[in-house]
Short mmCIF file of C-alpha atoms in Angstrom, two decimals:
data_model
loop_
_atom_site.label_atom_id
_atom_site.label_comp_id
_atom_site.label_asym_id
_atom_site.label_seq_id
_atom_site.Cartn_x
_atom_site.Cartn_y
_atom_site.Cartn_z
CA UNK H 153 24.04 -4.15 0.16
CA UNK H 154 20.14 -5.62 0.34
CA UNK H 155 18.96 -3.00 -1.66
CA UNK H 156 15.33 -3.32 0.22
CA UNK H 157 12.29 -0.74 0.92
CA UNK H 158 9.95 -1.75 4.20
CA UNK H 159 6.73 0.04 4.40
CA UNK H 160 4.12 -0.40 6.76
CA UNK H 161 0.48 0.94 5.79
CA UNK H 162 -1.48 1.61 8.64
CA UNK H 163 -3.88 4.45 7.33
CA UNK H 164 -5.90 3.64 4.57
CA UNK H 165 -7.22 7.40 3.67
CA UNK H 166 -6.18 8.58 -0.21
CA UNK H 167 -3.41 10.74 0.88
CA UNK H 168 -1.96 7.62 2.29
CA UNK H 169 -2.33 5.56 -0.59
CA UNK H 170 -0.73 7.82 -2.82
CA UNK H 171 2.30 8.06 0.00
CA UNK H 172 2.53 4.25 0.01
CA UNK H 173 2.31 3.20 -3.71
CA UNK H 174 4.17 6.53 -4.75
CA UNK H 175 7.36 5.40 -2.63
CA UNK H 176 6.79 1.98 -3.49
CA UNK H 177 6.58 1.89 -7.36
CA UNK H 178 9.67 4.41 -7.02
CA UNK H 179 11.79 2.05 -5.25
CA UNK H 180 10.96 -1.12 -6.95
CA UNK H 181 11.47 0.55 -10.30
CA UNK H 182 14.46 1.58 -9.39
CA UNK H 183 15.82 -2.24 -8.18
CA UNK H 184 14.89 -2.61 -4.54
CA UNK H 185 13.45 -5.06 -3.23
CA UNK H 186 9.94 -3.38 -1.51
CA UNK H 187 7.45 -4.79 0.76
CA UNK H 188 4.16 -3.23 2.21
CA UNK H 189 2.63 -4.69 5.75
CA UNK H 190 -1.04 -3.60 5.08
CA UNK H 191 -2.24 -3.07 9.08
CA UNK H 192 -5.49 -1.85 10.42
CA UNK H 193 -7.03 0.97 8.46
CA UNK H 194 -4.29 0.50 5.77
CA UNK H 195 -5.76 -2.80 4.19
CA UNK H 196 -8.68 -0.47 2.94
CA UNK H 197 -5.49 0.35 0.37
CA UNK H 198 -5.47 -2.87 -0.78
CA UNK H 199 -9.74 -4.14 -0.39
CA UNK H 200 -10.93 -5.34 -3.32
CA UNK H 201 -14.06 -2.61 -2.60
CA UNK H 202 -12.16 0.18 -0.29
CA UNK H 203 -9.24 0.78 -2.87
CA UNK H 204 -11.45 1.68 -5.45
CA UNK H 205 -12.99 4.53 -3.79
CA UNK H 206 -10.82 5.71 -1.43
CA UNK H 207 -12.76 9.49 -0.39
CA UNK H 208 -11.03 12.93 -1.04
CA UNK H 209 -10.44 14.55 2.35
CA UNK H 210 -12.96 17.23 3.03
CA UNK H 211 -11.87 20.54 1.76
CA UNK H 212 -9.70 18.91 -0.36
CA UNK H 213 -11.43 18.76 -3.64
CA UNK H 214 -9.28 20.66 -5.99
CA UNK H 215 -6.90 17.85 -5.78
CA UNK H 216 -9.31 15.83 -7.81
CA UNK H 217 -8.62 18.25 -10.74
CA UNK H 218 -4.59 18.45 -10.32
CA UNK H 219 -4.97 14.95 -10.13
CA UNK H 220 -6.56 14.94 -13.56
CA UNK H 221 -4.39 17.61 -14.80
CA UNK H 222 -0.86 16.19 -14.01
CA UNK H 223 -2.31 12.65 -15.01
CA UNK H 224 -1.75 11.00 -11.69
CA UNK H 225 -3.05 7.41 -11.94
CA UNK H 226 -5.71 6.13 -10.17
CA UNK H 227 -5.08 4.20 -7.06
CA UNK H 228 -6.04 0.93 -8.83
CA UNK H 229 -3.65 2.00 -11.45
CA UNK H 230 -0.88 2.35 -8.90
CA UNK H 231 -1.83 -0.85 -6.73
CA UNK H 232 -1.30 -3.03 -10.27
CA UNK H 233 1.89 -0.87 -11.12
CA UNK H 234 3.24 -1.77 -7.99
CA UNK H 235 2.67 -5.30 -8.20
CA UNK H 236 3.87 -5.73 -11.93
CA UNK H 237 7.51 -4.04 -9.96
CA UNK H 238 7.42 -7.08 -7.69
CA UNK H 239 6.23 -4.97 -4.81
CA UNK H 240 5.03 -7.98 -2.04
CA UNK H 241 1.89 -6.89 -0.04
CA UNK H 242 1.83 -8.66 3.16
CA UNK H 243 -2.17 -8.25 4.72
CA UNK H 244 -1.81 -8.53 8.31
CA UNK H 245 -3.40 -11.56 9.64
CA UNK H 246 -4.32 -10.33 13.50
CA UNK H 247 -5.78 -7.33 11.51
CA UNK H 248 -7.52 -9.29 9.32
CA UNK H 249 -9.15 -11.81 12.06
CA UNK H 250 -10.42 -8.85 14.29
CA UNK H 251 -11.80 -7.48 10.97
CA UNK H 252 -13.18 -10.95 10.46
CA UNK H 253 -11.91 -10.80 6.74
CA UNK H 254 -10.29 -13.53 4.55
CA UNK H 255 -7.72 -13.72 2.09
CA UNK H 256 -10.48 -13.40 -0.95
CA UNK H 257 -11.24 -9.49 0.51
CA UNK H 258 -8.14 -8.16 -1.08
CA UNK H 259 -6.62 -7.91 -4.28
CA UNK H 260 -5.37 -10.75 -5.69
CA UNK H 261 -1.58 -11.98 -5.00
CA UNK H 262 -1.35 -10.64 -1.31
CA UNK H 263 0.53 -12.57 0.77
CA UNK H 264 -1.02 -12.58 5.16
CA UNK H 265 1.23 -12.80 7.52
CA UNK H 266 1.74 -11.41 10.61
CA UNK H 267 4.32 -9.17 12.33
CA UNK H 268 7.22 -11.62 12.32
CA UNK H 269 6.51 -11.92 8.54
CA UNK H 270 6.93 -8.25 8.06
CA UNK H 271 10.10 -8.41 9.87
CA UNK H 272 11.88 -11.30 8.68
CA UNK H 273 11.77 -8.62 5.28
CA UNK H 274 12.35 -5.26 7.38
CA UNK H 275 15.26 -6.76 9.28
CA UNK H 276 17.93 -5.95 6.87
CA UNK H 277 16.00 -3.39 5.03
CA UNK H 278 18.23 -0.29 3.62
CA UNK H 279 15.00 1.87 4.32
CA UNK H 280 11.82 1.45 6.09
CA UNK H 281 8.90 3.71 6.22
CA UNK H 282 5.39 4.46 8.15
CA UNK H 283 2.34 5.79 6.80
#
């Protein structure tokens, strides 16, 4: 058994962050092996700016206080968690041409590739997930 979580990021709002690094810090700290293919509005998850103020949906402010209440890290927080696991975040590199953005945009330790990249991983991959 390959013991491996795929996850492909294609929205980048804060809901979807907290989908994406919430299944992927589970999963790597529980032993699998996890990848994330960051595509189109999902790299704002991982941009160096975007990440760190990812907006609260409109008329979805009281989050911001259950957030604080239940002690629900930061997505910063739970972008570094993830890659302390050995969670591998793939940026995709069509994505990031159109976007006419480099390497140096994103967090540091991203790997870009492009969809064969992301599949070589997601080909034997016990479970793979959208957001």
């Amino acid at each position: 058994m390959t013991n491996k979580v795929a996850i492909i990021a294609s929205n980048g709002g804060l809901f979807d962050a907290y989908k994406v690094f919430n299944i992927a810090t589970a999963a790597a700290a529980t032993d699998k092996e996890v990848a994330i293919f960051f595509t189109f509005e999902g790299l704002n998850l991982i941009h160096n700016e975007a990440y760190q103020q990812l907006p609260i949906p409109a008329g979805k402010e009281y989050f911001v206080e259950g957030f604080a209440k239940e002690n629900v890290p930061a997505i910063p927080e739970l972008v570094a968690m993830a890659q302390d696991l050995g969670v591998k975040f793939i940026g995709c590199q069509m994505t990031m041409d159109v976007m006419g953005l480099d390497k140096e945009a994103f967090v540091d330790g991203i790997d870009v590739g492009g969809a064969v990249t992301f599949l070589e991983f997601a080909k034997d991959a016990d479970v793979t997930l959208t957001f």
